[in-house]
mmCIF file of C-alpha atoms and ligand atoms in Angstrom:
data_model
loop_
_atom_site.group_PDB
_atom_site.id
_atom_site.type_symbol
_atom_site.label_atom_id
_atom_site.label_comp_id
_atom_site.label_asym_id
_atom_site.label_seq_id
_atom_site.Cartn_x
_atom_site.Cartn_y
_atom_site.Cartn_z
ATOM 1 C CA UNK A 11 21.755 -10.172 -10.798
ATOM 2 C CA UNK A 12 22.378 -7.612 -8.044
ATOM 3 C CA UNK A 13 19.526 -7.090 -5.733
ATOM 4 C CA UNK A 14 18.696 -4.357 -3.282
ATOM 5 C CA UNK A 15 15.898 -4.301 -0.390
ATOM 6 C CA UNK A 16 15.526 -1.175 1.258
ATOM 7 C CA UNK A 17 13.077 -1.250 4.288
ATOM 8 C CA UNK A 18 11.968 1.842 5.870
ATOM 9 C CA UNK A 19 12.522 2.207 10.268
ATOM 10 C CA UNK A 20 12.986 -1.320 10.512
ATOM 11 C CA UNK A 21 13.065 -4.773 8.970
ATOM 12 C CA UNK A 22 9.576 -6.454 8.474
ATOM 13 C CA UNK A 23 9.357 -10.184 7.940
ATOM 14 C CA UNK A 24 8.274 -9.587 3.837
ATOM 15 C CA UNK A 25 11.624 -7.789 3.557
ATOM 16 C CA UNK A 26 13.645 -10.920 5.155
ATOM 17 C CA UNK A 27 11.476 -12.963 2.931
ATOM 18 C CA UNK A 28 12.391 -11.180 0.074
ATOM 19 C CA UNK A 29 16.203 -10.704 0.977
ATOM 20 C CA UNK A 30 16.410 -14.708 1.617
ATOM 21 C CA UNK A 31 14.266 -16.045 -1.512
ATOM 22 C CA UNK A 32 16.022 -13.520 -4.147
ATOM 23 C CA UNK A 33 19.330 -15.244 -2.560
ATOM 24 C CA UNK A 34 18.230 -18.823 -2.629
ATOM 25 C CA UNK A 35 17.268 -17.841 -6.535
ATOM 26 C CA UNK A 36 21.000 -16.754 -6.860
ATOM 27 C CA UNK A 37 21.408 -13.390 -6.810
ATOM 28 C CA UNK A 38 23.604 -11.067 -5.499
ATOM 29 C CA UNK A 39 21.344 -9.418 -2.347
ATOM 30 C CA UNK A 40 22.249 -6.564 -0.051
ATOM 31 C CA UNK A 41 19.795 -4.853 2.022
ATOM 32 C CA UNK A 42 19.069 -1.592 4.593
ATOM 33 C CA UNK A 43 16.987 1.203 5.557
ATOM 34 C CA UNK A 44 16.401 3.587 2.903
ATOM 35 C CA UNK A 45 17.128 6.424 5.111
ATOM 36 C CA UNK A 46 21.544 5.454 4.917
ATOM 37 C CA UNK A 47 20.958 5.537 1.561
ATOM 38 C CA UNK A 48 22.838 8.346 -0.099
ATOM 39 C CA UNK A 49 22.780 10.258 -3.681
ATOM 40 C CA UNK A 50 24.386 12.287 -6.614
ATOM 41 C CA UNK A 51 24.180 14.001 -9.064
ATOM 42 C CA UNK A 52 26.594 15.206 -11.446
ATOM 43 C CA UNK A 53 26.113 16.220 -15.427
ATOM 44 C CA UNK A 54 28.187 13.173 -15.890
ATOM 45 C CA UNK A 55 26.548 10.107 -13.604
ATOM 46 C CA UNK A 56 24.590 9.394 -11.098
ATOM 47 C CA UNK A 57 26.046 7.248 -7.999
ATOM 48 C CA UNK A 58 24.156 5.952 -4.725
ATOM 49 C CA UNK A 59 25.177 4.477 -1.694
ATOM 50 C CA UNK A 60 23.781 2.155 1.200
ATOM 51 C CA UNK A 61 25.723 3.522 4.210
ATOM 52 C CA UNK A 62 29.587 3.647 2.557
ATOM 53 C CA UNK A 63 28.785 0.999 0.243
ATOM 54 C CA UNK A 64 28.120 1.973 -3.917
ATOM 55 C CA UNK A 65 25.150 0.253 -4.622
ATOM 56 C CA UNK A 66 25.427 2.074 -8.025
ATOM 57 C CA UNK A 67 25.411 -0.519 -10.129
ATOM 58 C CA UNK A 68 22.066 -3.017 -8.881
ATOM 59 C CA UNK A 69 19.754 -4.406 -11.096
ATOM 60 C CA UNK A 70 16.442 -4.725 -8.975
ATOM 61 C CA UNK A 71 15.572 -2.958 -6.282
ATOM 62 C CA UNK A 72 12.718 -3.585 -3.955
ATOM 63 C CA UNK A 73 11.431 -0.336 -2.027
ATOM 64 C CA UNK A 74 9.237 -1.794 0.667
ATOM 65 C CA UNK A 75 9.163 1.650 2.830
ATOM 66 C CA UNK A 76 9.798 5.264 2.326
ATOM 67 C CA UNK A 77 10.434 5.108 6.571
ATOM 68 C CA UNK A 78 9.588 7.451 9.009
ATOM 69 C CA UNK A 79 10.446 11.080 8.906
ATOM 70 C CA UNK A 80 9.933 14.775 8.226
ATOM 71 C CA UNK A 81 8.001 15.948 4.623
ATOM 72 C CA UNK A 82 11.520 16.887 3.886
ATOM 73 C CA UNK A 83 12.999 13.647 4.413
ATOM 74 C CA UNK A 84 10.205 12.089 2.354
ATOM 75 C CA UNK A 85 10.422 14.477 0.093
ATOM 76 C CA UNK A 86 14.481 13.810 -0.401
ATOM 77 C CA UNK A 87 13.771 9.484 -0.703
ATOM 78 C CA UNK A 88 11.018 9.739 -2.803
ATOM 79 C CA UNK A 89 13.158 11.711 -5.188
ATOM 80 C CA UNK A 90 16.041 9.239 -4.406
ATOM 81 C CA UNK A 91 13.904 6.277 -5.936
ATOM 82 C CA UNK A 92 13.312 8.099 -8.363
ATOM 83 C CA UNK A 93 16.407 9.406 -9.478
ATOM 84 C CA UNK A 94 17.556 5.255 -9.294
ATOM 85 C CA UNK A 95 14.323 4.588 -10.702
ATOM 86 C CA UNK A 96 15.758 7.283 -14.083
ATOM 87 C CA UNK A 97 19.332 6.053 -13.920
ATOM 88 C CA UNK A 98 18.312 2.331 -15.199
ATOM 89 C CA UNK A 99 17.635 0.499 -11.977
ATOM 90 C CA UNK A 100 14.251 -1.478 -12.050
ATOM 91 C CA UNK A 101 12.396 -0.306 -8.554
ATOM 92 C CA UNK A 102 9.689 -2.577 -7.300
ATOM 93 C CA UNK A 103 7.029 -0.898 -7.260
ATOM 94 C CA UNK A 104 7.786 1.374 -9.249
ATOM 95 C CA UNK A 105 8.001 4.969 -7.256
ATOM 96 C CA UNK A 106 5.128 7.019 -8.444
ATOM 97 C CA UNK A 107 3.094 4.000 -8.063
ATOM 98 C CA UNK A 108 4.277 3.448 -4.914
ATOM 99 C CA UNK A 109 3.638 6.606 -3.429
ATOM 100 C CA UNK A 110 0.115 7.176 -4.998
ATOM 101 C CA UNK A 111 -0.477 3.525 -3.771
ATOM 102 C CA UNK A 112 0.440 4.880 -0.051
ATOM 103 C CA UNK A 113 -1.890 7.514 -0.312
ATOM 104 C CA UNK A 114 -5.829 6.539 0.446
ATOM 105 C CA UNK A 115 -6.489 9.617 -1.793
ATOM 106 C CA UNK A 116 -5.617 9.451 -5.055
ATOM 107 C CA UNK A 117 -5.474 5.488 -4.726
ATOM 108 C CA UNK A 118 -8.924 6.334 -5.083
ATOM 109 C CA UNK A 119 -8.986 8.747 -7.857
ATOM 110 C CA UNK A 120 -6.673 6.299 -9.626
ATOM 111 C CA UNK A 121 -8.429 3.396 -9.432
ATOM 112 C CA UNK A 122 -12.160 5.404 -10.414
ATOM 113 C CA UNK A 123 -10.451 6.605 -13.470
ATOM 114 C CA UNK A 124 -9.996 3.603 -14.394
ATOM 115 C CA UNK A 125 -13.514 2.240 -14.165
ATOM 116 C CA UNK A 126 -13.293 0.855 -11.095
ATOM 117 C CA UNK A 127 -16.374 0.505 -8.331
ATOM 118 C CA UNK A 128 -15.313 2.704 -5.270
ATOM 119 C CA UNK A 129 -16.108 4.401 -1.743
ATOM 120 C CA UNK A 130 -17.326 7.664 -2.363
ATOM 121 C CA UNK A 131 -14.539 9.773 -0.294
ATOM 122 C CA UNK A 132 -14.896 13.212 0.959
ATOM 123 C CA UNK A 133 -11.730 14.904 1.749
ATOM 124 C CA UNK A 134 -10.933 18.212 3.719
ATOM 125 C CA UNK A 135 -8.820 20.199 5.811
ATOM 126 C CA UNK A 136 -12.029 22.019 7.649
ATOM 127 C CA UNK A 137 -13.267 19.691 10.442
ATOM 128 C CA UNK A 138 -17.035 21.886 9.891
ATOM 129 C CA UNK A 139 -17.353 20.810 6.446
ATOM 130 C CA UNK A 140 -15.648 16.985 7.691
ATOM 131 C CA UNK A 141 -18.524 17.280 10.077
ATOM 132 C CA UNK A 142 -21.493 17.999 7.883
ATOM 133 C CA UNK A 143 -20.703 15.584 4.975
ATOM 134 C CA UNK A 144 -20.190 12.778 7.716
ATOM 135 C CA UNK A 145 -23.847 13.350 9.107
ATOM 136 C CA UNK A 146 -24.930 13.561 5.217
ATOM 137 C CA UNK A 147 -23.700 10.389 5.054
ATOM 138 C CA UNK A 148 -25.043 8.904 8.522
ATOM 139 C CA UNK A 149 -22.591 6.028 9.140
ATOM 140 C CA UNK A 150 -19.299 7.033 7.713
ATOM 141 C CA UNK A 151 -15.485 6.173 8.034
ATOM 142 C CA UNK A 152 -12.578 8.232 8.898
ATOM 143 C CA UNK A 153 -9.386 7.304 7.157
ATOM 144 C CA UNK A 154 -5.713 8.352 7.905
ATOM 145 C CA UNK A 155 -4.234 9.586 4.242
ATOM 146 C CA UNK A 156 -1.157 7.209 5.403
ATOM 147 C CA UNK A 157 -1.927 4.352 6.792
ATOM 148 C CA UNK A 158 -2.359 0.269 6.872
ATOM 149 C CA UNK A 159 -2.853 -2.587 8.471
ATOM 150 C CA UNK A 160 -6.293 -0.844 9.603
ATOM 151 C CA UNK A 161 -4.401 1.456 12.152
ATOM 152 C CA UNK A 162 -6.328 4.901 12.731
ATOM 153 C CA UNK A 163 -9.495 3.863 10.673
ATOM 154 C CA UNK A 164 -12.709 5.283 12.578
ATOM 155 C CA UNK A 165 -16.464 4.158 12.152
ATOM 156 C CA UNK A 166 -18.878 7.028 13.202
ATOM 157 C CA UNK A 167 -22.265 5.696 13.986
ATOM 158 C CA UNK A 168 -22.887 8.981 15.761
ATOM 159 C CA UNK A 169 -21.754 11.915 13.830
ATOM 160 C CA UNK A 170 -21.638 14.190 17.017
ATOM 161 C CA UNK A 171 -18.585 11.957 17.836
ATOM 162 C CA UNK A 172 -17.172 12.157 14.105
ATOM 163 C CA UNK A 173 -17.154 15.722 15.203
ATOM 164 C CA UNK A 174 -14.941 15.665 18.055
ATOM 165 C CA UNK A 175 -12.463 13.178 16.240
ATOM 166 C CA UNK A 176 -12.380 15.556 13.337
ATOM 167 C CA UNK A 177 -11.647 18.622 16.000
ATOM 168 C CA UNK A 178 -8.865 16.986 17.185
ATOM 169 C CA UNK A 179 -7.243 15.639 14.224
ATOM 170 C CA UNK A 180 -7.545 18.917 12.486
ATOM 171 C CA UNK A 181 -5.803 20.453 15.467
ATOM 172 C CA UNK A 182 -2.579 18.009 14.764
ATOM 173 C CA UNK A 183 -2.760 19.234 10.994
ATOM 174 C CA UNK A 184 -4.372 15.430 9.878
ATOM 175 C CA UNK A 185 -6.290 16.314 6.641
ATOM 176 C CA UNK A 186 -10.125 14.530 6.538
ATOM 177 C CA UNK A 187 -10.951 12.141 4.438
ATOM 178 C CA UNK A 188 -14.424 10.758 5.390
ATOM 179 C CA UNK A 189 -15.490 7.865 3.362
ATOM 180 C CA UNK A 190 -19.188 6.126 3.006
ATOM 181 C CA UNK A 191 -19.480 3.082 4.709
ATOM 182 C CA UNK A 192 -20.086 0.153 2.773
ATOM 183 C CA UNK A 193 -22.510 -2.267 4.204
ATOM 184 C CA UNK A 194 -20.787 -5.664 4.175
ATOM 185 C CA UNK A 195 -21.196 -9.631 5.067
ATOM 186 C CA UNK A 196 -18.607 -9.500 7.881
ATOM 187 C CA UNK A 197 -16.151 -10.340 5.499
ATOM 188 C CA UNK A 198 -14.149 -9.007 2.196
ATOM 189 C CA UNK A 199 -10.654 -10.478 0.328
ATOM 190 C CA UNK A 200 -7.665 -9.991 0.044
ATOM 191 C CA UNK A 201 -6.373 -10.667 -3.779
ATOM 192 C CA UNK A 202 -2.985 -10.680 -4.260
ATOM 193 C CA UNK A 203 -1.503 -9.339 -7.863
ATOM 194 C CA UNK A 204 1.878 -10.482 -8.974
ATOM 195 C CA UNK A 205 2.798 -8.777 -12.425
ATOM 196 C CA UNK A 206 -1.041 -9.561 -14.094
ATOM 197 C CA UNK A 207 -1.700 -12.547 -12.568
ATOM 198 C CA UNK A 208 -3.737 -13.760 -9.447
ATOM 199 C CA UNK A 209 -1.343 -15.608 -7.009
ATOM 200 C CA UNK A 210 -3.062 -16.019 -3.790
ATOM 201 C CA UNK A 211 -6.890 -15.110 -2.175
ATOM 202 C CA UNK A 212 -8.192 -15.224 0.911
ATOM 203 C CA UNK A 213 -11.870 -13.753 2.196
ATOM 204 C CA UNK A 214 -10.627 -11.664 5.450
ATOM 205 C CA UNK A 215 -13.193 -11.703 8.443
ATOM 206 C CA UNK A 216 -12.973 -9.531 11.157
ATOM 207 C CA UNK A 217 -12.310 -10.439 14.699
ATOM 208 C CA UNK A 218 -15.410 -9.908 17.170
ATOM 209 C CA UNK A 219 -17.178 -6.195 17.155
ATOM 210 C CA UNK A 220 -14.377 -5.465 14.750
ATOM 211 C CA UNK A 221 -15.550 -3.727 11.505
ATOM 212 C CA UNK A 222 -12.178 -4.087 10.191
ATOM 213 C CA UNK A 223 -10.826 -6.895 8.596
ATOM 214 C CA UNK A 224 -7.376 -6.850 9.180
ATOM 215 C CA UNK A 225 -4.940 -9.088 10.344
ATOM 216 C CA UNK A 226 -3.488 -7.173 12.410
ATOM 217 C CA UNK A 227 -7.119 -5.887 13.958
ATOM 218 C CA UNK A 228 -7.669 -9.144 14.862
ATOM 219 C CA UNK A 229 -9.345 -10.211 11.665
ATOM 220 C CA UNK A 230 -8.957 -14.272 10.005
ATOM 221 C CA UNK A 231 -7.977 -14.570 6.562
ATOM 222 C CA UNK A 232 -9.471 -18.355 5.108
ATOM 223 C CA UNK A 233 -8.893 -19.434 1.867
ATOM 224 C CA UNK A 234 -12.155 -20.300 0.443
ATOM 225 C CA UNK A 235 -13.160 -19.913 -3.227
ATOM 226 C CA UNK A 236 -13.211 -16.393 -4.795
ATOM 227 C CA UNK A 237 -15.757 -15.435 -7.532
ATOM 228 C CA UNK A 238 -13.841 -14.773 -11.025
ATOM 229 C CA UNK A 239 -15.363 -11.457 -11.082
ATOM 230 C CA UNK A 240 -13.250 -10.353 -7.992
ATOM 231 C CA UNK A 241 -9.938 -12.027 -9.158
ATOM 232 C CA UNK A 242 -10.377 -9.870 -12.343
ATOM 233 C CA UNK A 243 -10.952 -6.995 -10.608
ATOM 234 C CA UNK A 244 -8.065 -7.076 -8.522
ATOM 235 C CA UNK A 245 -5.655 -7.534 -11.582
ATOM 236 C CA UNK A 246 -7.653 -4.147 -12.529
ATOM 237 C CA UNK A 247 -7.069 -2.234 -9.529
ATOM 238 C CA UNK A 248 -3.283 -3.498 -9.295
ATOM 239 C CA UNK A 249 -2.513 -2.259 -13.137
ATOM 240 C CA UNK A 250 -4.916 0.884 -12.477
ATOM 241 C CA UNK A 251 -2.209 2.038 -9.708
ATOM 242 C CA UNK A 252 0.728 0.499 -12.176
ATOM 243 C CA UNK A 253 2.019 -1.584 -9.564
ATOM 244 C CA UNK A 254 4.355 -4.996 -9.989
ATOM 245 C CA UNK A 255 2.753 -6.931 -7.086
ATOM 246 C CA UNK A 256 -0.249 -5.648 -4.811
ATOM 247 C CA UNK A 257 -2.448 -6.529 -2.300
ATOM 248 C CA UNK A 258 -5.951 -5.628 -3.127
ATOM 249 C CA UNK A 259 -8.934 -5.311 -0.929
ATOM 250 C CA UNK A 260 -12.043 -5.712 -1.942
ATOM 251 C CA UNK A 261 -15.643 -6.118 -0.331
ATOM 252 C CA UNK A 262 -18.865 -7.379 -1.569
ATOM 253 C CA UNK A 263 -21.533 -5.261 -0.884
ATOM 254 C CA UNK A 264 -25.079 -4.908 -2.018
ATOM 255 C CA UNK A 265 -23.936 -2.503 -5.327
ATOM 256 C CA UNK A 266 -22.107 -5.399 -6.374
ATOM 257 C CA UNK A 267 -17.972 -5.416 -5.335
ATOM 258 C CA UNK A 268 -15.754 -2.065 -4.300
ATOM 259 C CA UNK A 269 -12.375 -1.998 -4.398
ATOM 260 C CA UNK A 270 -11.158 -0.708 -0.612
ATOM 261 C CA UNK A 271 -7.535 -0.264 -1.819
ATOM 262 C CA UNK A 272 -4.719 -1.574 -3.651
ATOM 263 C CA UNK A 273 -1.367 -2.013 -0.988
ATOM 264 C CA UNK A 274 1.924 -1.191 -2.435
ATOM 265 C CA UNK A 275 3.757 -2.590 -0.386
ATOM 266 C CA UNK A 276 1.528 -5.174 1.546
ATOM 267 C CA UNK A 277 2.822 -8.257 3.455
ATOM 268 C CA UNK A 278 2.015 -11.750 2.803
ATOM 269 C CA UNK A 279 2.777 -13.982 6.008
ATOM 270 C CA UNK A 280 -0.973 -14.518 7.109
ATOM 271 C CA UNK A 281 -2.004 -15.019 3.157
ATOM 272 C CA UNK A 282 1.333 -17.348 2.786
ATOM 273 C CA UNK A 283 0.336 -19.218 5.892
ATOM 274 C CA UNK A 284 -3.229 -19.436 4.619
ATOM 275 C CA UNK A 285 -2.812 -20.754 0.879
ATOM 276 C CA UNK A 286 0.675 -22.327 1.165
ATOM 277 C CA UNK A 287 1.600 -20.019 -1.860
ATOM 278 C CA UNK A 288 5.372 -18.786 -1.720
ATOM 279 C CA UNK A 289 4.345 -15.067 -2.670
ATOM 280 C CA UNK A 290 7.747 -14.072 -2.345
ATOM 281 C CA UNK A 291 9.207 -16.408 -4.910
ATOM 282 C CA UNK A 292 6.834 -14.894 -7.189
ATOM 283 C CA UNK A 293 7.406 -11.579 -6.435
ATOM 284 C CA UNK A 294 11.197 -11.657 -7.163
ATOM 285 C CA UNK A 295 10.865 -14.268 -10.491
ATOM 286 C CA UNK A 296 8.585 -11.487 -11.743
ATOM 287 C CA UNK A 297 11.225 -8.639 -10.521
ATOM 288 C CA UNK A 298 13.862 -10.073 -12.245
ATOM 289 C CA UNK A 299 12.339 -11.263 -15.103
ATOM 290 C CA UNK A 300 13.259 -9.926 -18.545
ATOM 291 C CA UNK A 301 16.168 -7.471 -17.398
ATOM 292 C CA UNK A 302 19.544 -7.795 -18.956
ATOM 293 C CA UNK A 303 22.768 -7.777 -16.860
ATOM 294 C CA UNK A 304 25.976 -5.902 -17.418
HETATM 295 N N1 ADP B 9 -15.836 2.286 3.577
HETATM 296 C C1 ADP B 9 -15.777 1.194 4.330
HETATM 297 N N2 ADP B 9 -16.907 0.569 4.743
HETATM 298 C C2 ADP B 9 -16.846 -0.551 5.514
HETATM 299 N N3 ADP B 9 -15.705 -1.124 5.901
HETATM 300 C C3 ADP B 9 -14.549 -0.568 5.511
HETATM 301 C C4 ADP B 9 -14.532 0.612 4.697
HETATM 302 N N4 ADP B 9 -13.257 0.953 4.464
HETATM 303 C C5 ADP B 9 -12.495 0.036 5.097
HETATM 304 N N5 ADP B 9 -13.262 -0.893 5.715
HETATM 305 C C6 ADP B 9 -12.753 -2.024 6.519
HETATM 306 O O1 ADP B 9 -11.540 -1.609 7.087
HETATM 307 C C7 ADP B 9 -10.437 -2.391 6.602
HETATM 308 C C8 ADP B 9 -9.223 -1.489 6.415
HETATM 309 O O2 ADP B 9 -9.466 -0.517 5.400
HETATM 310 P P1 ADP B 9 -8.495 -0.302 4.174
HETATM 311 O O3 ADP B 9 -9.099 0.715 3.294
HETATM 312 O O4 ADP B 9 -8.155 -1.616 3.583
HETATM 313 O O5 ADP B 9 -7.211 0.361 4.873
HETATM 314 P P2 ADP B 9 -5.859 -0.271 5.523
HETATM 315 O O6 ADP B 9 -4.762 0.275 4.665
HETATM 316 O O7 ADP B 9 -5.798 0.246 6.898
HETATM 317 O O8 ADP B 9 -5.952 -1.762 5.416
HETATM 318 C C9 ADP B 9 -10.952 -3.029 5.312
HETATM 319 O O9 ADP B 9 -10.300 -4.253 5.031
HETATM 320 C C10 ADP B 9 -12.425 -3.235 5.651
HETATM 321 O O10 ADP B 9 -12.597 -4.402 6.437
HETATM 322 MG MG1 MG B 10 -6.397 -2.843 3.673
#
């Protein structure tokens, strides 16, 4: 089978992963930045390249970043997946997942609709009304629509400072989304989805005066027994958001559990190093699964 990674700006270690493991598993793997991939369209096919090279004709291909770049860019390689998404080539995850995935706004509306426990989010474009919700809700969070790995998340203990933040992000045309804080153990998990099934879990703690849990903030994942409750709703959340493989977040709180978010395109190398689990493996049997060649 013929097997496409595209990374975004530059190559992350889950992308090697992938490249290497959907090779040792015998296919046919080429890989680069989504942003030399090229497109058309004609009433009578539809061909794509990665730099001068037709790539027309893969199977599977694994979108693990849209990359940096203008709204137009986006704009342009979100259609792009798309467009291979239309002309028969199975994308992982899929692109409208994907995207809505990326976006810590309608992640939540999509996982609510489907029944799911979440933050209550407030979002905005006028730093006033930003400003008054936040003190309704005395402690509350500040969330970058796109973002990860915990990067640009603020707690407001102080709501005087929430406004200043808000002032200032307005001014750089950052919409607000202000979100309840959840009061927590010091710890939630990570569960990790792979088609409908659990592969890998891991209760995240954060690093000292750290209220995130995040790897890369410093947090510890551990790999300590998870209640079944959580491991069914993470397969929840992932199908909610209609995505192949996810990382879901979820924290125990006093209401009972709250799903945080559900990554579509989240790594694996501290859960990996944690559990012993080849994620990656998994991911691409499950990519590949089922589709016919030729
Ligand atoms: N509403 C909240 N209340 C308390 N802690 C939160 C809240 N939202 C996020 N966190 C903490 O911040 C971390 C990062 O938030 P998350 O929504 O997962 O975004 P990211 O994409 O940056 O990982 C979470 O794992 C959790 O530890
Ligand atoms: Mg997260």
């Amino acid at each position: 089978m013929k097997v496409l990674v595209l990374y975004g700006g530059s190559q992350s270690a889950n992308g090697v992963e992938l490249r290497e493991t959907a090779a040792r598993l015998g296919h046919e793997v080429t890989s680069g930045s989504i942003m030399d991939v090229s497109s058309e369209i004609s009433n009578e096919a539809s061909r794509f390249w990665l730099d001068r090279d037709e790539i027309t004709d893969v199977d599977v291909c694994f979108v693990r970043s849209f990359g940096p770049g203008t709204c137009e860019q986006l704009t342009r390689r979100i259609s792009m997946i798309e467009h291979m998404e239309l002309s028969g080539i199975r994308v992982v995850n899929p692109t409208y997942s994907f995207r809505r995935a990326r976006d810590k706004y309608s992640t939540q509306y999509a996982l609510s609709g489907a029944g799911l426990p979440i933050a209550t989010t407030y979002t905005t474009e006028s730093m006033e009304r930003a400003y008054r919700r936040s003190r309704e809700m005395g402690v509350s969070v500040y969330k970058p629509i796109l973002s990860s790995m915990g990067k640009g998340s603020l707690k407001f203990d102080d709501p005087e400072i929430a406004y200043n933040a808000f002032k200032m992000l307005s001014r750089v045309g950052m919409p607000l989304i202000v979100q309840e804080y959840l009061e927590n153990p010091g710890r939630d998990l990570r569960v990790f989805v792979v088609g409908s099934e659990v592969v890998a879990t891991a209760y995240k703690y954060g690093g000292p005066g750290e209220w995130k849990t995040n790897v890369a903030q410093g947090g510890k994942m551990v790999d300590e027994p998870v209640p079944e409750e959580i491991l069914d709703l993470g397969v929840r959340a992932a199908e909610a958001l209609g995505l192949d493989y996810s990382g879901v977040d979820i924290m125990e709180t006093p209401r009972g559990p709250v799903v945080l978010e559900a990554n579509g395109s989240p790594g694996w190398q501290a859960l990996k190093a944690v559990t012993g689990v080849d994620i990656a493996e998994k991911i691409v049997l499950h990519a590949t699964e089922g589709i016919r060649v030729g």
